[in-house]
CSV table of C-alpha atoms and ligand atoms in Angstrom, one decimal:
chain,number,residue,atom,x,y,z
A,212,UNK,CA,0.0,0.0,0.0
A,213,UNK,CA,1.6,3.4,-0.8
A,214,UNK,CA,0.5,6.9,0.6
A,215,UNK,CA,-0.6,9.1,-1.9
A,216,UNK,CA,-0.7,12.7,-1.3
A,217,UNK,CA,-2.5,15.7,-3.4
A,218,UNK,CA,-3.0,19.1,-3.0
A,219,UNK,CA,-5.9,21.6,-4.8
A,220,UNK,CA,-5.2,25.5,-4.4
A,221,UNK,CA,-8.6,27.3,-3.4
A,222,UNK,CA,-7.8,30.1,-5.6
A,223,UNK,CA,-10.4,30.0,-8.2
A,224,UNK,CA,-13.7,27.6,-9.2
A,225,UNK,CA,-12.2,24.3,-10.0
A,226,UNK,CA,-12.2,23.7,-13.2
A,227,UNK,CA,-12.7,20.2,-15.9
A,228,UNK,CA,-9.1,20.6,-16.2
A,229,UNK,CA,-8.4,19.9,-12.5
A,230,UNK,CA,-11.5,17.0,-12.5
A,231,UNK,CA,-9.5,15.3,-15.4
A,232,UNK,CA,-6.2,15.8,-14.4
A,233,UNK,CA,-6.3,15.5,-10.5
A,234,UNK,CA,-9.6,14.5,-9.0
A,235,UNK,CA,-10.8,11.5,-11.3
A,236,UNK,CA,-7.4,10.1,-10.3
A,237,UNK,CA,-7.9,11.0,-6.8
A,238,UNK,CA,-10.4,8.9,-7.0
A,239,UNK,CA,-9.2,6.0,-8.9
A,240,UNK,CA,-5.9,5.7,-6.4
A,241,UNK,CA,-8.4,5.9,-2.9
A,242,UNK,CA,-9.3,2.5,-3.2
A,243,UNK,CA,-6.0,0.8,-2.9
A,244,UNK,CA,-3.7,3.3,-1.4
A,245,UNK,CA,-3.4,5.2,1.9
A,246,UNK,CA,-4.6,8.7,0.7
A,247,UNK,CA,-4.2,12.2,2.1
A,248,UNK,CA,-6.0,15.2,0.0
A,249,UNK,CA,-5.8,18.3,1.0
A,250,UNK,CA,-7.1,21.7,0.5
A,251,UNK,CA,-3.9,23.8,0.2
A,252,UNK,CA,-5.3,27.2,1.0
A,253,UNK,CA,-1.8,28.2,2.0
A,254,UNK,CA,-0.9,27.8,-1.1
A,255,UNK,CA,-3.7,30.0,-2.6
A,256,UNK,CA,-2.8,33.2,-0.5
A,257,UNK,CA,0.5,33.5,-3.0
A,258,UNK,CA,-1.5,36.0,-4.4
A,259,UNK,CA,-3.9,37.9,-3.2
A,260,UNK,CA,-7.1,36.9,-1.9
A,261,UNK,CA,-10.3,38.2,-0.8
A,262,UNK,CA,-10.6,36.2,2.7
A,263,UNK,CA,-14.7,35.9,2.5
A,264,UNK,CA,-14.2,34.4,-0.6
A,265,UNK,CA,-11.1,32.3,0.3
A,266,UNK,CA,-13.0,31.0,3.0
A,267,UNK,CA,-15.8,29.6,1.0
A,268,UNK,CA,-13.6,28.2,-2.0
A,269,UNK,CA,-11.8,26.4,1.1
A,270,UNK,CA,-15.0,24.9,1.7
A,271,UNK,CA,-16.4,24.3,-1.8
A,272,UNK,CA,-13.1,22.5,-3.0
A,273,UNK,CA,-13.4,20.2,-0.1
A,274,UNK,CA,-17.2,19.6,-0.6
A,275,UNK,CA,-16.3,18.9,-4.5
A,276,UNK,CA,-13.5,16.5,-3.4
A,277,UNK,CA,-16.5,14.7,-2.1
A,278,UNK,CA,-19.2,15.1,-4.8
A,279,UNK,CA,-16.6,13.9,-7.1
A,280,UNK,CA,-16.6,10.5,-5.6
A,281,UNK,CA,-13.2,10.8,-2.8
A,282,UNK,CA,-14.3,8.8,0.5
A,283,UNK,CA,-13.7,10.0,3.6
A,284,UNK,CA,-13.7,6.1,4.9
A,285,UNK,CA,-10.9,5.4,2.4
A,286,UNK,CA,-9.2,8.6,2.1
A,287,UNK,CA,-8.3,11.9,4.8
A,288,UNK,CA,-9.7,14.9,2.9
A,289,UNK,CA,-7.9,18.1,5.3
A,290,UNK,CA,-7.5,22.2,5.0
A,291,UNK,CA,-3.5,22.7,5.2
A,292,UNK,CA,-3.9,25.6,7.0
A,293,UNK,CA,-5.2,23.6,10.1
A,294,UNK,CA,-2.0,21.4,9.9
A,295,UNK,CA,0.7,23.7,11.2
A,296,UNK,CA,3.4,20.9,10.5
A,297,UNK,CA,3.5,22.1,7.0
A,298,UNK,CA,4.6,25.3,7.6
A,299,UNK,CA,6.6,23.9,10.3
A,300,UNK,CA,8.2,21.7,7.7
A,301,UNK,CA,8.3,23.9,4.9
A,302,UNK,CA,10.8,26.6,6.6
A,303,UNK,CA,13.4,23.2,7.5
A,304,UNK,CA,13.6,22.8,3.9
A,305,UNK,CA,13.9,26.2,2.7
A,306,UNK,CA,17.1,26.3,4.8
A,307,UNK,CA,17.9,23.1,2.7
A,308,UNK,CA,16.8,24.5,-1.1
A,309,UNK,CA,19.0,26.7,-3.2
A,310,UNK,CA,18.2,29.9,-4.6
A,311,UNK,CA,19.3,28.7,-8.0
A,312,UNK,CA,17.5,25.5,-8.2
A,313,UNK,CA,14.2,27.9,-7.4
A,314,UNK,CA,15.1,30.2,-10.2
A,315,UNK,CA,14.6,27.4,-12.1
A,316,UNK,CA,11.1,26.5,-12.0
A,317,UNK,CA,9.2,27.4,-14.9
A,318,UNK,CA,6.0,28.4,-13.6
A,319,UNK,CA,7.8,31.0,-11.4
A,320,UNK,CA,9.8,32.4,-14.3
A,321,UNK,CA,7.0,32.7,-16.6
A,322,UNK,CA,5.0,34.8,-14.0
A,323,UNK,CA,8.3,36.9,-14.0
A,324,UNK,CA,8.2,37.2,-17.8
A,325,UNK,CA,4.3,38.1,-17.8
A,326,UNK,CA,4.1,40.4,-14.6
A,327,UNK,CA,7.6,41.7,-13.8
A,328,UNK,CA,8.8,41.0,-10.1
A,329,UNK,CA,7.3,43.9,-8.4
A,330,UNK,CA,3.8,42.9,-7.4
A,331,UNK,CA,5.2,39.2,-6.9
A,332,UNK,CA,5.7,38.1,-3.5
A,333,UNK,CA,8.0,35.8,-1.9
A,334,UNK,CA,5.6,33.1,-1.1
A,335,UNK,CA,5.1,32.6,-5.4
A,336,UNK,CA,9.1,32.3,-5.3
A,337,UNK,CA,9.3,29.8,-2.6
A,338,UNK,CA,6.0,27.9,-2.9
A,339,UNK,CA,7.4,24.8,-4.7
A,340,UNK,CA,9.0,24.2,-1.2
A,341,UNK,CA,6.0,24.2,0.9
A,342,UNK,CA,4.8,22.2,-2.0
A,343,UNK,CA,8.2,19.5,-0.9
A,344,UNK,CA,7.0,20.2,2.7
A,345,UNK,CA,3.5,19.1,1.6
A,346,UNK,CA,4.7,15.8,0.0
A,347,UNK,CA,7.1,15.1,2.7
A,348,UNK,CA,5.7,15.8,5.8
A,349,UNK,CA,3.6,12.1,5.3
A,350,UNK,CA,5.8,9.8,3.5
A,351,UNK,CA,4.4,9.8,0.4
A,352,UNK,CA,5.4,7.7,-2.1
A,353,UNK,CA,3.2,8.8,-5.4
A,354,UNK,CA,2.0,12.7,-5.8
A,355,UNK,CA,-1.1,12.2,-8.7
A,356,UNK,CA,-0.9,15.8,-10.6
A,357,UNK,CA,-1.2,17.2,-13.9
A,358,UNK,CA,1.5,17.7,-16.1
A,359,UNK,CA,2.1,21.5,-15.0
A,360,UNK,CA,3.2,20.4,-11.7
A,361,UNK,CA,6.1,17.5,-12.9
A,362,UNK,CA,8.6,20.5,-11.6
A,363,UNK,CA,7.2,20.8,-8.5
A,364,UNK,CA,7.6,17.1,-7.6
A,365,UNK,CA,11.4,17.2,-9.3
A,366,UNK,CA,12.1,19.5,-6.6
A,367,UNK,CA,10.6,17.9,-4.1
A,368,UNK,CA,12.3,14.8,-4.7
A,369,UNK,CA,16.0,16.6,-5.0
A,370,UNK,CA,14.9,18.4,-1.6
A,371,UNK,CA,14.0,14.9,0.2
A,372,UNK,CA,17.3,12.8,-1.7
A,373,UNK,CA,19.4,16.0,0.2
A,374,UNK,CA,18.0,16.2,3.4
A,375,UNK,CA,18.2,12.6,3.6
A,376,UNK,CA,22.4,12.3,2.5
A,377,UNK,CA,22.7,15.3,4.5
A,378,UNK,CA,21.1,13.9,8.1
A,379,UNK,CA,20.6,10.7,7.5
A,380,UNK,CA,17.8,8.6,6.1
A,381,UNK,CA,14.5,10.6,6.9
A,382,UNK,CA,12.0,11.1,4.1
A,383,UNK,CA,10.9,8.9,1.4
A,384,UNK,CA,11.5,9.7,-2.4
A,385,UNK,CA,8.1,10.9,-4.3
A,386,UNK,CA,7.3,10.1,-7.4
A,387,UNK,CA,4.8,11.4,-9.5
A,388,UNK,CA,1.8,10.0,-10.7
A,389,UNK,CA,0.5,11.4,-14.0
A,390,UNK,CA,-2.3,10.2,-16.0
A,391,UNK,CA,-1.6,8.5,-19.5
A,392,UNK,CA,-5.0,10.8,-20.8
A,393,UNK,CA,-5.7,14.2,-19.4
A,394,UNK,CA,-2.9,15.1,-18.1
A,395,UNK,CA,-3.4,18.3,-20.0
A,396,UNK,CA,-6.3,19.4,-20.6
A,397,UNK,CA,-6.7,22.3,-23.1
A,398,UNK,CA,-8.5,25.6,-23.2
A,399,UNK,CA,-11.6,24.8,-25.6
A,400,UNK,CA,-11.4,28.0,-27.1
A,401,UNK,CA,-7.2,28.3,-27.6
A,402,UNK,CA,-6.3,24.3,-27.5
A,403,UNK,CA,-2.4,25.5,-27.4
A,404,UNK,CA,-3.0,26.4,-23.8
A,405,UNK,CA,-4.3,24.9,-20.8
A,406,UNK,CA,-7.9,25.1,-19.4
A,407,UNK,CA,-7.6,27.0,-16.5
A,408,UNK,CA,-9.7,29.9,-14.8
A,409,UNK,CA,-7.4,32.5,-15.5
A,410,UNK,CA,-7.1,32.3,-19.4
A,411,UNK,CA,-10.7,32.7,-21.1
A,412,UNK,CA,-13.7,32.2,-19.6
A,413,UNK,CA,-15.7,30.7,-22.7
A,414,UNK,CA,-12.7,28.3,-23.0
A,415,UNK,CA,-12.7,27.3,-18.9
A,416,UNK,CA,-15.5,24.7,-18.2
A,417,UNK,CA,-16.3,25.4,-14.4
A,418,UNK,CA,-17.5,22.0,-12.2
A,419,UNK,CA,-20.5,24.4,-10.9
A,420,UNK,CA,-21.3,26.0,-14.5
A,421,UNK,CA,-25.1,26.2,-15.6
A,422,UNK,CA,-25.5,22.8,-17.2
A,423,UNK,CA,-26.6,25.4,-20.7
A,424,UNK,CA,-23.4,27.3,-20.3
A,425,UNK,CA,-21.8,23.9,-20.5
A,426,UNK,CA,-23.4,23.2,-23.4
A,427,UNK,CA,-22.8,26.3,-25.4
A,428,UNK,CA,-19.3,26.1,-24.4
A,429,UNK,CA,-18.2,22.5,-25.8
A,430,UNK,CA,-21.0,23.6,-29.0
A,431,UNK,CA,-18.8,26.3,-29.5
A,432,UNK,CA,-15.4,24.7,-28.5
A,433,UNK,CA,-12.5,25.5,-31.4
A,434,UNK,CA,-12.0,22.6,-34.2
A,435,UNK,CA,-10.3,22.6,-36.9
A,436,UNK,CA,-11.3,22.8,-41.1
A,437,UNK,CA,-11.6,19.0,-41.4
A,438,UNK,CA,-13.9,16.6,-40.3
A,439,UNK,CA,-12.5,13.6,-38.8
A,440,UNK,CA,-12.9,13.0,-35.4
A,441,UNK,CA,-9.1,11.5,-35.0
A,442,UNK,CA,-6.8,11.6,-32.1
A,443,UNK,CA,-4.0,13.8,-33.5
A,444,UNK,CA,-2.6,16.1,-30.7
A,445,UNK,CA,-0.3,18.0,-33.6
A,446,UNK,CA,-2.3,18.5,-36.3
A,447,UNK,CA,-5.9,18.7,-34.5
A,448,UNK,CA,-5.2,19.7,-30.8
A,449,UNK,CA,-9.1,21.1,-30.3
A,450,UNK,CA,-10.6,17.6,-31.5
A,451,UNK,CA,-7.6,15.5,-30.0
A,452,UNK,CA,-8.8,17.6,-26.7
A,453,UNK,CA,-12.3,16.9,-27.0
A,454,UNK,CA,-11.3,13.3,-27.7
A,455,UNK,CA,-9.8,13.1,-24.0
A,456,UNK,CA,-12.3,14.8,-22.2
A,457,UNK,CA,-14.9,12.2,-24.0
A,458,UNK,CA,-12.8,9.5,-22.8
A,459,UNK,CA,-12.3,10.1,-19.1
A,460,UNK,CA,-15.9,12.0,-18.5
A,461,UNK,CA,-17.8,8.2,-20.2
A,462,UNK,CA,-14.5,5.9,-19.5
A,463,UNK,CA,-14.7,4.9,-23.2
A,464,UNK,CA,-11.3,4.8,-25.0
A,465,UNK,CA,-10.2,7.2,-27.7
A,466,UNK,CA,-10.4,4.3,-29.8
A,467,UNK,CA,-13.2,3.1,-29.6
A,468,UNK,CA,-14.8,6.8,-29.5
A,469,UNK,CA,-12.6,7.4,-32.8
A,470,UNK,CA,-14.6,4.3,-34.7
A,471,UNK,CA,-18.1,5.1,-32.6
A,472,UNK,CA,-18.0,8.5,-34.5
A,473,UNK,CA,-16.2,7.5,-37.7
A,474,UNK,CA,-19.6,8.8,-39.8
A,475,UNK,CA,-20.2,11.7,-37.9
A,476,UNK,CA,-19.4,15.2,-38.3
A,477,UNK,CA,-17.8,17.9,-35.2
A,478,UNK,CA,-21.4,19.3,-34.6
A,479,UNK,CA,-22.8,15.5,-34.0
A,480,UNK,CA,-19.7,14.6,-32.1
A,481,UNK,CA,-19.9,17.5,-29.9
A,482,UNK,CA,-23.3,17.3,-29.1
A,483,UNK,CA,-23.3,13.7,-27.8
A,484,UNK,CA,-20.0,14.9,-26.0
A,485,UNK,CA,-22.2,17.8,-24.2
A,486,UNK,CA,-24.7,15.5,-23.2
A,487,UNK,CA,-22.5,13.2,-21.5
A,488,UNK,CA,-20.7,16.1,-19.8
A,489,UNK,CA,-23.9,17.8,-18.5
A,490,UNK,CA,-25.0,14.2,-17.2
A,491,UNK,CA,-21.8,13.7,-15.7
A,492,UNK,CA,-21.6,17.3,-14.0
A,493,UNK,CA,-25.1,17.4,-13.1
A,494,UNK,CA,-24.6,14.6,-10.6
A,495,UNK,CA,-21.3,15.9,-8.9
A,496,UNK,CA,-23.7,19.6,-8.3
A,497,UNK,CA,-26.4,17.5,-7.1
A,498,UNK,CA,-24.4,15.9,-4.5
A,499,UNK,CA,-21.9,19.2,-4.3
A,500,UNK,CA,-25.6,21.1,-3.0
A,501,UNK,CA,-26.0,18.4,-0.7
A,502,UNK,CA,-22.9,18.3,1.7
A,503,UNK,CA,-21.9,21.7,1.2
A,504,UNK,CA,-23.7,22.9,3.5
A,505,UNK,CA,-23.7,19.8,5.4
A,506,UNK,CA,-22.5,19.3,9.0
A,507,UNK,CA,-21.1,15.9,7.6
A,508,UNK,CA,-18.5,18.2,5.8
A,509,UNK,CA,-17.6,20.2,9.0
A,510,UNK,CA,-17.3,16.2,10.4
A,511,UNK,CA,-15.0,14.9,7.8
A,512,UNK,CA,-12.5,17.8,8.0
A,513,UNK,CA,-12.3,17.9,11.6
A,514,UNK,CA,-11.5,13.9,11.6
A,515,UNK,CA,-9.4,14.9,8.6
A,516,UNK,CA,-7.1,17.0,10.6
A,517,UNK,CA,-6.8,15.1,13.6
A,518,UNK,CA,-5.2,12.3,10.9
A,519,UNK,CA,-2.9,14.9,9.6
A,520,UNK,CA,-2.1,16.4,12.9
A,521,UNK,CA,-1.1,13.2,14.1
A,522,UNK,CA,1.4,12.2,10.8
A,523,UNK,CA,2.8,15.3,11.1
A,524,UNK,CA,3.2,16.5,14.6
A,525,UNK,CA,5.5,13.2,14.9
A,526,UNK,CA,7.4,13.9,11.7
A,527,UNK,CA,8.0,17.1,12.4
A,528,UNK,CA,9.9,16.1,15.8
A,529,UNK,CA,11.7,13.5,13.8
A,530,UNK,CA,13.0,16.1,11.5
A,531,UNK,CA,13.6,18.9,14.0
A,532,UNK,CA,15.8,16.4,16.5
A,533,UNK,CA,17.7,15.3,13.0
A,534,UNK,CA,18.3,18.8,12.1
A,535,UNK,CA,19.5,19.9,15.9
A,536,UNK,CA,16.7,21.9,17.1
A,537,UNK,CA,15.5,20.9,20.7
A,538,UNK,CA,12.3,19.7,20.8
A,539,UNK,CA,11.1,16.8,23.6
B,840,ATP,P1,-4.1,27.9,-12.2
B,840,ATP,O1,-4.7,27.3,-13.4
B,840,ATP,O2,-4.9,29.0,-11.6
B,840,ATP,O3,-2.7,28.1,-12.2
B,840,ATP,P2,-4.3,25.2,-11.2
B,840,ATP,O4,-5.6,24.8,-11.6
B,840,ATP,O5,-3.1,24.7,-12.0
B,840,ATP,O6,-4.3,26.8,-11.0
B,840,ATP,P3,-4.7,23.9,-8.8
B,840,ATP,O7,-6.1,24.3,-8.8
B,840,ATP,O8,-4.0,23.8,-7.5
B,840,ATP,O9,-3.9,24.9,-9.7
B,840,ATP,O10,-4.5,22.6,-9.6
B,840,ATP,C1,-4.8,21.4,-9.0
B,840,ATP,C2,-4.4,20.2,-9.9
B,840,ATP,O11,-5.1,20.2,-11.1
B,840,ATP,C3,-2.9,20.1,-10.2
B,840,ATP,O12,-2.5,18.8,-10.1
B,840,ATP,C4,-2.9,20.6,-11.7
B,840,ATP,O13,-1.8,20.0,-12.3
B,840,ATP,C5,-4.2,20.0,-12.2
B,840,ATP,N1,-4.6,20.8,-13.4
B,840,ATP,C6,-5.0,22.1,-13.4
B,840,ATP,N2,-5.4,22.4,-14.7
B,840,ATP,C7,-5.3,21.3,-15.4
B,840,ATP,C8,-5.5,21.0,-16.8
B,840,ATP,N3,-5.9,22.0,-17.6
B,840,ATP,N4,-5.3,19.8,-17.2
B,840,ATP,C9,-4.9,18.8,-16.4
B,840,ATP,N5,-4.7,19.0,-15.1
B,840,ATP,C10,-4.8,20.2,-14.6
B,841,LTN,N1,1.2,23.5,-6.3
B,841,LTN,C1,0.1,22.8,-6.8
B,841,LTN,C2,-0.9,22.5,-5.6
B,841,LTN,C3,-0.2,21.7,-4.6
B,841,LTN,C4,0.1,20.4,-4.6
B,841,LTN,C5,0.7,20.1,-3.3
B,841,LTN,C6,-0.1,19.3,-5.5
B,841,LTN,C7,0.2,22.3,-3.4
B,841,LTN,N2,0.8,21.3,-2.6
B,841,LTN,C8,1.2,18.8,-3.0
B,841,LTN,C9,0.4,18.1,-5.2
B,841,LTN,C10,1.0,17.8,-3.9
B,841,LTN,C11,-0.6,23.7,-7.8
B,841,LTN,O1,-0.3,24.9,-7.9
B,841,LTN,N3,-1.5,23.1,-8.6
């Protein structure tokens, strides 16, 4: 049995892009791994936030964690803010991370090329180590992400390899776990980018959109002059996209999707791909509206972060006696 850690930033609505690539995989692993999922609202205040707001996305990723099919029974679901270990953890191995290898990370230097460094604070710089910290802090031996976040492990798995020549055997080596089919999803609108919440709206599907907007969305979702509906991530990245998100949303393969709609054309193929998306969506909101509110939800993050208290309170005394520091 492994232990699988994940993390979800509540910085925005989540997205079919974080469904496909983290949550449906979340889900998959639960059933024969120890899992820890967490909401990593530390994480989100990188960049500003509006704490009203901040608080209820804390509690609407958790509640989707749940609508989405992850079981408390099988899996801890947590807010890493109510874990101090993590922070407690994350400063250790920023004494134990280079500037250079920071510099490094892409995501951070592409937010430097787009915004400059002024407004950028220095929680965006070091967040890949409280990301290590994350991973870390519970031995965890798989990290299931999407492909943006490859780096981020990387690091985390140089950090751990370090500590561990440098004191002495202490944390176990990540790896990451990405899926063979959405690991990127695309933005339907601009398929040479990924689907997030901050590039377009039209091309963003949101897991609490209007079941119509939905709809109109994937109707109107970028193609290209041809008709085929064939997997071809070069030459037709918008179909190729919808391909995947068909795939993982009815568990069909691309295959057999390719030769299911061999006779159709991209208005036929997008239709029955709406339908099974609005189907698909309409059931997590349905059961989203019921625990949200729920005191069940208040229930299973409590229990969530006694778990996590209790992994990490004893790591962190672990690492802290390695390291020097007194601490009974
Ligand atoms: P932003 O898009 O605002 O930078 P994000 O969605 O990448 O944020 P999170 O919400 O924390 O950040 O992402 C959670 C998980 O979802 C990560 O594992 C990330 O790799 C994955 N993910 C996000 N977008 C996509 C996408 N378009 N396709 C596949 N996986 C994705
Ligand atoms: N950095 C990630 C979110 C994240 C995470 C983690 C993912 C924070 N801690 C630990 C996996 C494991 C992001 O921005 N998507």
């Amino acid at each position: 049995m492994k232990t699988i850690f994940s993390g979800i930033k509540p910085s925005g609505d989540l997205t079919l892009g974080n469904y496909i690539g983290a949550i449906s995989n979340f889900v998959q692993l639960q059933n024969e791994n120890k899992c820890l999922f967490c909401v990593v609202d530390l994480h989100a205040i990188t960049v500003p936030q509006e704490k009203l707001e901040l608080r209820k996305r804390t509690k609407d990723i958790a509640a989707l964690y749940l609508a989405c099919g992850i079981d408390p029974n099988k899996a801890t679901i947590f807010i890493q803010s109510e874990v101090s270990a993590h922070n407690q953890l994350a400063w250790i191995l920023e004494c134990n991370t280079y500037v250079g290898e920071l510099n490094r990370m892409t995501q951070y230097k592409d937010k430097v090329l787009k915004e400059g460094t002024s407004a950028l604070t220095s929680g965006i710089y070091t967040y890949p180590v409280l990301m290590a910290a994350d991973i870390l802090l519970y031995d965890s031996s798989l990290v299931p992400v999407g492909e943006d976040q490859l780096q981020h492990v990387e690091i985390a798995r140089d950090i751990a390899v370090r500590f561990n020549n440098k004191y002495g055997e202490t944390f176990v080596i990540p790896e990451h776990y990405v899926p063979k089919i959405g690991a990127r999803i695309m933005d339907l609108q601009n398929p040479t980018i990924k689907m997030s919440k901050s590039s377009s709206a039209k091309g963003c599907i949101l897991l609490l959109d209007d079941p119509k907007i939905i709809r109109k969305k994937i109707m109107s979702a970028i193609t290209d002059s041809e008709s085929s509906i064939k997997y071809d991530i070069k030459n037709k990245p918008g179909i190729s996209n919808l391909l995947s998100i068909f795939s993982i949303i009815s568990n069909i393969s691309i295959k057999d999707l390719e030769s299911q709609f061999v006779n159709s054309n991209y208005g036929e193929f997008k239709k029955a791909l709406a339908d099974e998306l609005v189907d698909f969506i309409t059931s997590i909101q349905k059961r989203f509206v019921e625990i949200r509110n729920s005191q069940q939800l208040d229930d299973i993050l409590d229990q969530g972060a006694i778990t996590a208290n209790n992994i990490g309170s004893r790591k962190i005394k672990k690492v802290y006696k390695k390291v020097g520091l007194l601490r009974k």
